[in-house]
Tab-separated table of C-alpha atoms and ligand atoms in Angstrom:
chain	number	residue	atom	x	y	z
A	1	MET	CA	33.241	-83.811	14.378
A	2	ASN	CA	31.422	-81.139	12.388
A	3	ASP	CA	32.659	-80.516	8.856
A	4	ARG	CA	31.980	-76.858	8.993
A	5	PHE	CA	33.014	-74.078	11.474
A	6	ILE	CA	31.526	-70.649	11.021
A	7	VAL	CA	32.741	-67.490	12.808
A	8	THR	CA	30.633	-64.409	12.187
A	9	ILE	CA	31.904	-60.874	12.816
A	10	ASP	CA	29.405	-58.033	12.825
A	11	GLY	CA	29.832	-54.274	13.882
A	12	PRO	CA	29.741	-50.737	12.712
A	13	ALA	CA	32.024	-49.198	10.097
A	14	ALA	CA	35.791	-49.291	10.829
A	15	SER	CA	35.319	-51.240	14.077
A	16	GLY	CA	38.009	-53.715	13.106
A	17	LYS	CA	36.005	-56.476	11.391
A	18	SER	CA	38.059	-56.963	8.296
A	19	THR	CA	41.369	-56.677	10.243
A	20	LEU	CA	40.268	-59.479	12.534
A	21	ALA	CA	38.865	-61.528	9.711
A	22	LYS	CA	42.125	-61.243	7.681
A	23	LEU	CA	44.172	-62.391	10.546
A	24	LEU	CA	42.090	-65.350	11.154
A	25	SER	CA	42.402	-66.158	7.491
A	26	LYS	CA	46.182	-65.616	7.333
A	27	ARG	CA	47.117	-67.322	10.575
A	28	ASP	CA	44.408	-69.935	11.228
A	29	GLY	CA	43.249	-70.934	7.720
A	30	PHE	CA	39.707	-69.445	7.839
A	31	LEU	CA	38.292	-68.682	4.543
A	32	HIS	CA	37.184	-64.978	4.539
A	33	ILE	CA	33.809	-63.924	3.033
A	34	ASP	CA	33.420	-60.241	3.264
A	35	THR	CA	29.779	-59.450	2.724
A	36	GLY	CA	30.427	-55.761	2.871
A	37	ALA	CA	32.555	-56.157	-0.249
A	38	LEU	CA	29.626	-57.846	-1.984
A	39	TYR	CA	27.369	-54.868	-1.196
A	40	ARG	CA	30.241	-52.483	-2.325
A	41	THR	CA	30.619	-54.413	-5.610
A	42	VAL	CA	26.875	-54.227	-6.311
A	43	GLY	CA	26.950	-50.409	-5.697
A	44	TYR	CA	30.036	-50.045	-7.718
A	45	ALA	CA	28.706	-51.997	-10.711
A	46	LEU	CA	25.053	-50.817	-10.626
A	47	GLY	CA	24.928	-47.503	-8.912
A	48	LEU	CA	22.410	-46.187	-6.335
A	49	ASN	CA	19.131	-47.609	-7.810
A	50	PRO	CA	19.782	-51.112	-9.148
A	51	THR	CA	16.922	-53.127	-10.526
A	52	LYS	CA	16.370	-56.822	-9.780
A	53	GLU	CA	16.870	-57.539	-13.448
A	54	GLN	CA	20.230	-55.836	-13.485
A	55	LEU	CA	21.248	-57.719	-10.400
A	56	ASP	CA	20.166	-60.987	-11.885
A	57	ASN	CA	22.363	-60.293	-14.952
A	58	LEU	CA	25.360	-59.055	-12.950
A	59	ASP	CA	28.639	-60.561	-14.211
A	60	LEU	CA	29.903	-61.538	-10.660
A	61	THR	CA	32.214	-64.407	-10.102
A	62	VAL	CA	34.545	-65.497	-7.286
A	63	GLU	CA	37.838	-67.105	-6.964
A	64	LYS	CA	38.729	-69.051	-3.782
A	65	LYS	CA	42.230	-67.984	-2.612
A	66	ASP	CA	43.145	-67.284	0.989
A	67	ARG	CA	40.172	-64.916	0.741
A	68	ILE	CA	37.157	-65.050	-1.423
A	69	VAL	CA	38.120	-62.832	-4.321
A	70	ILE	CA	35.138	-61.041	-5.913
A	71	LYS	CA	35.315	-60.372	-9.567
A	72	TYR	CA	33.095	-57.981	-11.637
A	73	LYS	CA	33.339	-58.735	-15.396
A	74	GLY	CA	36.250	-61.060	-14.648
A	75	GLU	CA	38.293	-58.394	-12.709
A	76	ASP	CA	39.245	-58.265	-9.086
A	77	VAL	CA	37.480	-54.996	-7.915
A	78	GLU	CA	39.093	-54.887	-4.425
A	79	THR	CA	40.999	-51.647	-5.211
A	80	PHE	CA	38.037	-49.797	-6.595
A	81	ILE	CA	35.487	-50.528	-3.898
A	82	ARG	CA	37.326	-49.445	-0.757
A	83	THR	CA	36.495	-45.651	-0.908
A	84	GLU	CA	34.023	-44.164	1.583
A	85	GLU	CA	31.887	-43.072	-1.444
A	86	CYS	CA	31.576	-46.709	-2.334
A	87	GLY	CA	30.864	-47.557	1.306
A	88	MET	CA	27.860	-45.156	1.206
A	89	LEU	CA	26.758	-46.562	-2.156
A	90	ALA	CA	26.914	-50.092	-0.502
A	91	SER	CA	24.919	-48.843	2.502
A	92	ASN	CA	22.243	-47.547	0.107
A	93	VAL	CA	21.813	-50.671	-1.977
A	94	ALA	CA	21.856	-52.667	1.224
A	95	LYS	CA	18.534	-51.189	2.115
A	96	LEU	CA	16.956	-53.112	-0.881
A	97	GLU	CA	15.499	-56.493	0.162
A	98	PHE	CA	16.230	-58.170	-3.181
A	99	VAL	CA	19.912	-56.990	-2.966
A	100	ARG	CA	20.040	-58.461	0.578
A	101	ASP	CA	18.608	-61.793	-0.536
A	102	PHE	CA	21.165	-61.998	-3.378
A	103	VAL	CA	24.125	-61.298	-0.970
A	104	ASN	CA	22.719	-63.730	1.630
A	105	ASP	CA	22.339	-66.545	-0.968
A	106	PHE	CA	25.865	-65.797	-2.338
A	107	ALA	CA	27.429	-66.051	1.099
A	108	ARG	CA	25.531	-69.184	2.198
A	109	LYS	CA	26.539	-71.011	-1.030
A	110	LEU	CA	30.099	-70.063	-0.590
A	111	ALA	CA	30.301	-71.584	2.876
A	112	ALA	CA	30.275	-75.400	2.299
A	113	LYS	CA	32.638	-77.652	4.211
A	114	GLY	CA	35.546	-76.020	6.122
A	115	LYS	CA	36.483	-73.111	8.308
A	116	TYR	CA	34.824	-69.657	7.409
A	117	VAL	CA	34.960	-66.166	8.849
A	118	ILE	CA	32.156	-63.938	7.551
A	119	ASP	CA	32.030	-60.265	8.419
A	120	GLY	CA	29.367	-57.570	7.906
A	121	ARG	CA	26.270	-56.179	9.618
A	122	ASP	CA	23.827	-59.157	9.735
A	123	CYS	CA	26.075	-62.240	9.449
A	124	GLY	CA	25.267	-63.613	12.958
A	125	SER	CA	21.566	-62.476	12.981
A	126	ILE	CA	20.303	-63.221	9.480
A	127	ILE	CA	22.908	-65.049	7.263
A	128	PHE	CA	24.244	-67.589	9.769
A	129	PRO	CA	22.098	-67.522	12.818
A	130	ASP	CA	23.553	-70.950	13.826
A	131	ALA	CA	27.206	-69.834	13.502
A	132	ASP	CA	29.596	-71.635	15.842
A	133	LEU	CA	30.894	-68.306	17.266
A	134	LYS	CA	29.463	-64.774	16.853
A	135	ILE	CA	31.505	-61.709	17.463
A	136	PHE	CA	30.269	-58.239	17.764
A	137	LEU	CA	32.924	-55.566	17.505
A	138	VAL	CA	32.502	-52.028	18.808
A	139	ALA	CA	34.818	-49.023	19.150
A	140	SER	CA	34.358	-45.334	19.878
A	141	ILE	CA	33.627	-43.195	16.810
A	142	LYS	CA	36.769	-41.073	17.444
A	143	GLU	CA	38.963	-44.301	17.441
A	144	ARG	CA	37.284	-45.665	14.321
A	145	ALA	CA	37.784	-42.319	12.436
A	146	LEU	CA	41.439	-42.298	13.543
A	147	ARG	CA	42.053	-45.850	12.287
A	148	ARG	CA	40.452	-44.987	8.849
A	149	ALA	CA	42.387	-41.694	8.590
A	150	LYS	CA	45.678	-43.586	9.019
A	151	GLU	CA	44.677	-45.915	6.202
A	152	ASP	CA	43.526	-43.249	3.660
A	153	GLY	CA	45.081	-40.080	4.829
A	154	LYS	CA	41.848	-38.012	4.894
A	155	SER	CA	40.767	-35.609	7.663
A	156	VAL	CA	39.569	-37.347	10.887
A	157	LEU	CA	36.649	-34.963	11.205
A	158	LYS	CA	35.423	-35.706	7.697
A	159	ILE	CA	35.719	-39.395	8.207
A	160	GLU	CA	33.953	-39.231	11.571
A	161	LYS	CA	30.967	-37.499	10.032
A	162	ASP	CA	30.856	-39.919	7.020
A	163	ILE	CA	31.020	-43.145	9.158
A	164	GLU	CA	28.541	-41.705	11.720
A	165	LYS	CA	26.086	-41.004	8.840
A	166	ARG	CA	26.540	-44.566	7.427
A	167	ASP	CA	26.196	-46.161	10.956
A	168	LYS	CA	22.950	-44.347	11.449
A	169	GLN	CA	21.625	-45.505	8.118
A	170	ASP	CA	22.738	-49.081	8.734
A	171	LYS	CA	21.252	-49.195	12.218
A	172	ASN	CA	17.905	-47.594	11.328
A	173	ARG	CA	16.963	-49.307	7.990
A	174	LYS	CA	13.798	-51.539	7.962
A	175	VAL	CA	15.430	-54.672	6.508
A	176	ALA	CA	18.194	-56.401	8.567
A	177	PRO	CA	19.435	-53.442	10.528
A	178	LEU	CA	22.764	-53.604	12.305
A	179	PHE	CA	22.406	-54.893	15.991
A	180	LYS	CA	24.238	-57.303	18.194
A	181	PRO	CA	23.114	-60.743	17.245
A	182	LYS	CA	21.652	-63.106	19.873
A	183	GLY	CA	24.438	-65.058	21.592
A	184	ALA	CA	27.237	-62.861	20.279
A	185	VAL	CA	30.303	-61.902	22.190
A	186	GLU	CA	30.749	-58.131	22.233
A	187	ILE	CA	34.265	-56.873	22.153
A	188	ASP	CA	35.070	-53.124	22.626
A	189	THR	CA	38.337	-52.659	20.716
A	190	THR	CA	38.742	-48.939	21.449
A	191	ASN	CA	41.692	-49.499	23.774
A	192	MET	CA	42.812	-52.846	22.444
A	193	SER	CA	45.758	-53.514	20.120
A	194	VAL	CA	45.069	-55.667	17.016
A	195	GLU	CA	47.053	-58.544	18.654
A	196	GLU	CA	45.041	-58.448	21.829
A	197	MET	CA	41.871	-58.490	19.818
A	198	TYR	CA	43.067	-61.348	17.712
A	199	LEU	CA	44.156	-63.377	20.803
A	200	LYS	CA	40.922	-62.886	22.588
A	201	VAL	CA	38.947	-64.202	19.585
A	202	LYS	CA	41.396	-67.067	18.953
A	203	ARG	CA	40.783	-68.150	22.593
A	204	LEU	CA	37.058	-67.987	22.086
A	205	ILE	CA	37.295	-70.082	18.894
A	206	GLU	CA	39.430	-72.686	20.618
A	207	ASP	CA	36.907	-72.872	23.521
A	208	ARG	CA	34.042	-73.188	21.060
A	209	TYR	CA	35.793	-75.833	18.981
A	210	GLU	CA	36.573	-77.946	22.047
A	211	HIS	CA	33.006	-77.585	23.232
A	212	ASN	CA	31.580	-78.637	19.786
A	213	ASN	CA	33.825	-81.722	19.699
A	214	SER	CA	33.556	-82.890	23.279
B	1	DC	O1	31.688	-53.613	5.982
B	1	DC	P1	31.687	-52.540	4.902
B	1	DC	O2	32.002	-51.111	5.477
B	1	DC	O3	32.521	-52.842	3.740
B	1	DC	O4	30.091	-52.440	4.346
B	1	DC	C1	29.624	-51.525	3.409
B	1	DC	C2	28.230	-51.279	3.644
B	1	DC	O5	27.482	-52.474	3.169
B	1	DC	C3	27.713	-51.043	5.015
B	1	DC	O6	27.676	-49.634	5.409
B	1	DC	C4	26.329	-51.547	5.065
B	1	DC	C5	26.387	-52.645	4.017
B	1	DC	N1	26.348	-53.978	4.625
B	1	DC	C6	25.207	-54.619	4.994
B	1	DC	O7	24.146	-53.865	5.108
B	1	DC	N2	25.163	-55.901	5.529
B	1	DC	C7	26.350	-56.532	5.566
B	1	DC	N3	26.268	-57.849	6.021
B	1	DC	C8	27.585	-56.083	5.242
B	1	DC	C9	27.535	-54.679	4.700
């Protein structure tokens, strides 16, 4: 039996990645590594144009709870990094190769023995190309904007424009652009409930787990 089981979830902004990862963490004991949160924290702490030296000296620590809690200067930054402004900052620093190397190493070191769910844009293509199960989530832009609007109360139209711009940037950058990884299962969640999405992925995990251990 393998001592590590990795599920990667990639997809564009607000496609349901973190909702799915959180459910797998809460119900099935997967430890959640949110690579977007790492990029957001780098952007939050260092701004638009970080240097490698600044990154090497960044006071970033983690605490392993049900999720991997990312701490900047000893403080959990979760509540500060979730704005769309910080999302755009993250998308910008994510174009820098040395930042990507930093996040990739960070994520790989965290995933030792056990069950992990890792979400982002290149988790199944670059960070864990040998993942046990790769999921690629998509949903219409309208639906994604509606979901975000429900969360933060901003105008659907404004959110639609913001995430469209961010998706374009993430898909067209030179280093590790967003695309469906080889071997990934694509799930369109536009007309799916959260529960339906979760159950579909849970079945895929069970199948893969049985296959690995047969
Ligand atoms: O998943 P998120 O919205 O929190 O990610 C914020 C930004 O970070 C996203 O627009 C692009 C970047 N990102 C990335 O380039 N690669 C990842 N694996 C995760 C996020």
